[in-house]
Amino acid sequence: MKIGMRTPSLKKSLKARTTSKWKRQTKKALIPGYGQKGVGWIKNPKKALYNKVYHKTTFGLSDLFTPSKKRMKKTTKNQTSTKSTKKYTAKNYKEAGIVLIVIGSIFLFLFPPLGFFLFITGFISYIISYLTLKHEKNKRKDI
């Protein structure tokens, strides 16, 4: 049994990526159990056990660049447990408005309909920021 890094095979990885959707669909229609999880344990348990151990004891180049599943689960649990609703402030609207106005003015020369849309959207966002800032100031005065 191999332990350590798997030798990368460009030919096999390209073959796995380019296997067509239709080919998999026809195999799934013709071969019972094709593409279903856990069927390998029924058909060939020795091979399934070997593959499981091989996958656990070795790692490939792609594994070095992707975060582990355990770490991903921890971060998603932390994110879902804290209920945070994003509050948009006047500053957010103002920044978005300025960015959209700049992008819109650039696109006005390159692609006029899109540039006009972005410019108007940025202008509306900037006005919303002005109105929310005014509203926040009035709220502070009342309190």
PDB file of C-alpha atoms in Angstrom:
ATOM      1  CA  MET A   1       0.000   0.000   0.000  1.00  0.00           C
ATOM      2  CA  LYS A   2       1.324   3.397  -0.945  1.00  0.00           C
ATOM      3  CA  ILE A   3       1.689   6.162   1.639  1.00  0.00           C
ATOM      4  CA  GLY A   4       2.423   9.756   0.685  1.00  0.00           C
ATOM      5  CA  MET A   5       1.927  11.779  -2.469  1.00  0.00           C
ATOM      6  CA  ARG A   6       0.191  10.251  -5.499  1.00  0.00           C
ATOM      7  CA  THR A   7       2.096  10.689  -8.737  1.00  0.00           C
ATOM      8  CA  PRO A   8       0.146  13.144 -10.897  1.00  0.00           C
ATOM      9  CA  SER A   9      -1.127  11.811 -14.206  1.00  0.00           C
ATOM     10  CA  LEU A  10      -2.204  14.552 -16.576  1.00  0.00           C
ATOM     11  CA  LYS A  11      -3.618  12.020 -19.042  1.00  0.00           C
ATOM     12  CA  LYS A  12      -5.926  10.408 -16.452  1.00  0.00           C
ATOM     13  CA  SER A  13      -7.077  13.718 -14.981  1.00  0.00           C
ATOM     14  CA  LEU A  14      -7.971  15.093 -18.423  1.00  0.00           C
ATOM     15  CA  LYS A  15      -9.786  11.859 -19.290  1.00  0.00           C
ATOM     16  CA  ALA A  16     -11.830  12.102 -16.084  1.00  0.00           C
ATOM     17  CA  ARG A  17     -12.740  15.730 -16.770  1.00  0.00           C
ATOM     18  CA  THR A  18     -13.655  15.214 -20.418  1.00  0.00           C
ATOM     19  CA  THR A  19     -15.854  12.131 -20.002  1.00  0.00           C
ATOM     20  CA  SER A  20     -19.048  13.399 -21.525  1.00  0.00           C
ATOM     21  CA  LYS A  21     -22.329  13.828 -19.707  1.00  0.00           C
ATOM     22  CA  TRP A  22     -24.104  11.691 -22.321  1.00  0.00           C
ATOM     23  CA  LYS A  23     -21.684   8.812 -21.809  1.00  0.00           C
ATOM     24  CA  ARG A  24     -22.361   8.826 -18.061  1.00  0.00           C
ATOM     25  CA  GLN A  25     -26.117   9.094 -18.648  1.00  0.00           C
ATOM     26  CA  THR A  26     -26.160   6.095 -21.006  1.00  0.00           C
ATOM     27  CA  LYS A  27     -24.106   4.006 -18.585  1.00  0.00           C
ATOM     28  CA  LYS A  28     -26.451   4.980 -15.764  1.00  0.00           C
ATOM     29  CA  ALA A  29     -29.442   3.911 -17.888  1.00  0.00           C
ATOM     30  CA  LEU A  30     -27.917   0.595 -18.986  1.00  0.00           C
ATOM     31  CA  ILE A  31     -25.900  -0.555 -15.970  1.00  0.00           C
ATOM     32  CA  PRO A  32     -27.893  -0.933 -12.742  1.00  0.00           C
ATOM     33  CA  GLY A  33     -26.137   0.734  -9.827  1.00  0.00           C
ATOM     34  CA  TYR A  34     -23.794   2.812 -11.998  1.00  0.00           C
ATOM     35  CA  GLY A  35     -23.023   6.192 -10.450  1.00  0.00           C
ATOM     36  CA  GLN A  36     -24.725   5.437  -7.142  1.00  0.00           C
ATOM     37  CA  LYS A  37     -22.850   5.911  -3.915  1.00  0.00           C
ATOM     38  CA  GLY A  38     -21.960   2.764  -1.974  1.00  0.00           C
ATOM     39  CA  VAL A  39     -22.582   0.249  -4.769  1.00  0.00           C
ATOM     40  CA  GLY A  40     -18.860  -0.491  -4.977  1.00  0.00           C
ATOM     41  CA  TRP A  41     -18.999  -2.149  -1.565  1.00  0.00           C
ATOM     42  CA  ILE A  42     -21.635  -4.578  -2.891  1.00  0.00           C
ATOM     43  CA  LYS A  43     -20.040  -5.326  -6.276  1.00  0.00           C
ATOM     44  CA  ASN A  44     -16.381  -5.591  -5.259  1.00  0.00           C
ATOM     45  CA  PRO A  45     -15.744  -5.072  -1.529  1.00  0.00           C
ATOM     46  CA  LYS A  46     -12.013  -5.846  -1.763  1.00  0.00           C
ATOM     47  CA  LYS A  47     -11.460  -3.131  -4.372  1.00  0.00           C
ATOM     48  CA  ALA A  48     -13.658  -0.662  -2.472  1.00  0.00           C
ATOM     49  CA  LEU A  49     -11.691  -1.244   0.740  1.00  0.00           C
ATOM     50  CA  TYR A  50      -8.380  -0.832  -1.090  1.00  0.00           C
ATOM     51  CA  ASN A  51      -9.526   2.414  -2.709  1.00  0.00           C
ATOM     52  CA  LYS A  52     -10.781   3.800   0.605  1.00  0.00           C
ATOM     53  CA  VAL A  53      -7.492   3.053   2.389  1.00  0.00           C
ATOM     54  CA  TYR A  54      -5.464   4.340  -0.590  1.00  0.00           C
ATOM     55  CA  HIS A  55      -7.433   7.578  -0.618  1.00  0.00           C
ATOM     56  CA  LYS A  56      -6.943   8.050   3.129  1.00  0.00           C
ATOM     57  CA  THR A  57      -3.192   7.339   3.142  1.00  0.00           C
ATOM     58  CA  THR A  58      -2.195   9.314   0.050  1.00  0.00           C
ATOM     59  CA  PHE A  59      -2.665  12.852  -1.196  1.00  0.00           C
ATOM     60  CA  GLY A  60      -2.513  14.519  -4.586  1.00  0.00           C
ATOM     61  CA  LEU A  61      -1.501  17.922  -5.884  1.00  0.00           C
ATOM     62  CA  SER A  62      -5.096  19.164  -5.850  1.00  0.00           C
ATOM     63  CA  ASP A  63      -5.396  18.237  -2.152  1.00  0.00           C
ATOM     64  CA  LEU A  64      -2.600  20.660  -1.332  1.00  0.00           C
ATOM     65  CA  PHE A  65      -4.512  23.633  -2.734  1.00  0.00           C
ATOM     66  CA  THR A  66      -8.013  22.870  -1.446  1.00  0.00           C
ATOM     67  CA  PRO A  67      -8.932  23.298   2.244  1.00  0.00           C
ATOM     68  CA  SER A  68      -9.792  20.163   4.190  1.00  0.00           C
ATOM     69  CA  LYS A  69     -13.423  19.056   4.627  1.00  0.00           C
ATOM     70  CA  LYS A  70     -13.158  19.228   8.419  1.00  0.00           C
ATOM     71  CA  ARG A  71     -12.002  22.852   8.279  1.00  0.00           C
ATOM     72  CA  MET A  72     -14.760  23.704   5.777  1.00  0.00           C
ATOM     73  CA  LYS A  73     -17.413  22.137   8.063  1.00  0.00           C
ATOM     74  CA  LYS A  74     -16.160  24.116  11.070  1.00  0.00           C
ATOM     75  CA  THR A  75     -16.307  27.418   9.207  1.00  0.00           C
ATOM     76  CA  THR A  76     -19.781  26.749   7.813  1.00  0.00           C
ATOM     77  CA  LYS A  77     -21.053  25.768  11.282  1.00  0.00           C
ATOM     78  CA  ASN A  78     -19.645  28.972  12.751  1.00  0.00           C
ATOM     79  CA  GLN A  79     -21.210  31.063  10.009  1.00  0.00           C
ATOM     80  CA  THR A  80     -24.652  29.483  10.305  1.00  0.00           C
ATOM     81  CA  SER A  81     -24.725  29.578  14.086  1.00  0.00           C
ATOM     82  CA  THR A  82     -24.284  33.326  14.264  1.00  0.00           C
ATOM     83  CA  LYS A  83     -27.307  35.057  12.821  1.00  0.00           C
ATOM     84  CA  SER A  84     -26.026  38.272  11.384  1.00  0.00           C
ATOM     85  CA  THR A  85     -28.147  40.516   9.254  1.00  0.00           C
ATOM     86  CA  LYS A  86     -26.136  43.002   7.261  1.00  0.00           C
ATOM     87  CA  LYS A  87     -27.048  46.569   8.063  1.00  0.00           C
ATOM     88  CA  TYR A  88     -26.409  48.896   5.168  1.00  0.00           C
ATOM     89  CA  THR A  89     -25.376  52.341   6.277  1.00  0.00           C
ATOM     90  CA  ALA A  90     -25.295  55.621   4.422  1.00  0.00           C
ATOM     91  CA  LYS A  91     -21.560  55.146   3.942  1.00  0.00           C
ATOM     92  CA  ASN A  92     -22.139  51.845   2.078  1.00  0.00           C
ATOM     93  CA  TYR A  93     -24.656  53.435  -0.263  1.00  0.00           C
ATOM     94  CA  LYS A  94     -22.388  56.430  -0.836  1.00  0.00           C
ATOM     95  CA  GLU A  95     -19.365  54.280  -1.692  1.00  0.00           C
ATOM     96  CA  ALA A  96     -21.408  52.042  -4.002  1.00  0.00           C
ATOM     97  CA  GLY A  97     -22.909  55.104  -5.654  1.00  0.00           C
ATOM     98  CA  ILE A  98     -19.536  56.688  -6.332  1.00  0.00           C
ATOM     99  CA  VAL A  99     -18.111  53.434  -7.714  1.00  0.00           C
ATOM    100  CA  LEU A 100     -21.120  52.911  -9.983  1.00  0.00           C
ATOM    101  CA  ILE A 101     -20.971  56.511 -11.206  1.00  0.00           C
ATOM    102  CA  VAL A 102     -17.273  56.143 -12.102  1.00  0.00           C
ATOM    103  CA  ILE A 103     -17.791  52.781 -13.821  1.00  0.00           C
ATOM    104  CA  GLY A 104     -20.879  54.122 -15.570  1.00  0.00           C
ATOM    105  CA  SER A 105     -19.027  57.144 -16.879  1.00  0.00           C
ATOM    106  CA  ILE A 106     -16.281  54.900 -18.275  1.00  0.00           C
ATOM    107  CA  PHE A 107     -18.819  52.563 -19.887  1.00  0.00           C
ATOM    108  CA  LEU A 108     -20.713  55.525 -21.367  1.00  0.00           C
ATOM    109  CA  PHE A 109     -17.954  55.767 -23.979  1.00  0.00           C
ATOM    110  CA  LEU A 110     -17.460  52.028 -24.503  1.00  0.00           C
ATOM    111  CA  PHE A 111     -21.025  50.701 -24.337  1.00  0.00           C
ATOM    112  CA  PRO A 112     -23.547  53.551 -23.941  1.00  0.00           C
ATOM    113  CA  PRO A 113     -26.689  51.637 -22.778  1.00  0.00           C
ATOM    114  CA  LEU A 114     -24.832  49.803 -19.995  1.00  0.00           C
ATOM    115  CA  GLY A 115     -22.910  52.934 -19.051  1.00  0.00           C
ATOM    116  CA  PHE A 116     -26.104  54.965 -18.792  1.00  0.00           C
ATOM    117  CA  PHE A 117     -27.722  52.269 -16.632  1.00  0.00           C
ATOM    118  CA  LEU A 118     -24.725  52.074 -14.280  1.00  0.00           C
ATOM    119  CA  PHE A 119     -24.465  55.862 -14.071  1.00  0.00           C
ATOM    120  CA  ILE A 120     -28.152  56.246 -13.183  1.00  0.00           C
ATOM    121  CA  THR A 121     -27.965  53.374 -10.670  1.00  0.00           C
ATOM    122  CA  GLY A 122     -24.953  54.982  -9.017  1.00  0.00           C
ATOM    123  CA  PHE A 123     -26.714  58.335  -8.889  1.00  0.00           C
ATOM    124  CA  ILE A 124     -29.799  56.744  -7.267  1.00  0.00           C
ATOM    125  CA  SER A 125     -27.590  54.936  -4.752  1.00  0.00           C
ATOM    126  CA  TYR A 126     -25.843  58.202  -3.914  1.00  0.00           C
ATOM    127  CA  ILE A 127     -29.211  59.913  -3.351  1.00  0.00           C
ATOM    128  CA  ILE A 128     -30.319  57.029  -1.102  1.00  0.00           C
ATOM    129  CA  SER A 129     -27.144  57.486   0.944  1.00  0.00           C
ATOM    130  CA  TYR A 130     -27.887  61.188   1.328  1.00  0.00           C
ATOM    131  CA  LEU A 131     -31.471  60.502   2.435  1.00  0.00           C
ATOM    132  CA  THR A 132     -30.502  57.746   4.910  1.00  0.00           C
ATOM    133  CA  LEU A 133     -27.793  59.975   6.375  1.00  0.00           C
ATOM    134  CA  LYS A 134     -30.373  62.726   6.848  1.00  0.00           C
ATOM    135  CA  HIS A 135     -32.793  60.219   8.414  1.00  0.00           C
ATOM    136  CA  GLU A 136     -30.094  58.931  10.804  1.00  0.00           C
ATOM    137  CA  LYS A 137     -29.255  62.477  11.898  1.00  0.00           C
ATOM    138  CA  ASN A 138     -32.917  63.226  12.597  1.00  0.00           C
ATOM    139  CA  LYS A 139     -33.195  59.986  14.583  1.00  0.00           C
ATOM    140  CA  ARG A 140     -30.183  60.941  16.713  1.00  0.00           C
ATOM    141  CA  LYS A 141     -31.656  64.386  17.442  1.00  0.00           C
ATOM    142  CA  ASP A 142     -34.928  62.843  18.629  1.00  0.00           C
ATOM    143  CA  ILE A 143     -33.131  60.553  21.064  1.00  0.00           C
TER     144      ILE A 143
END
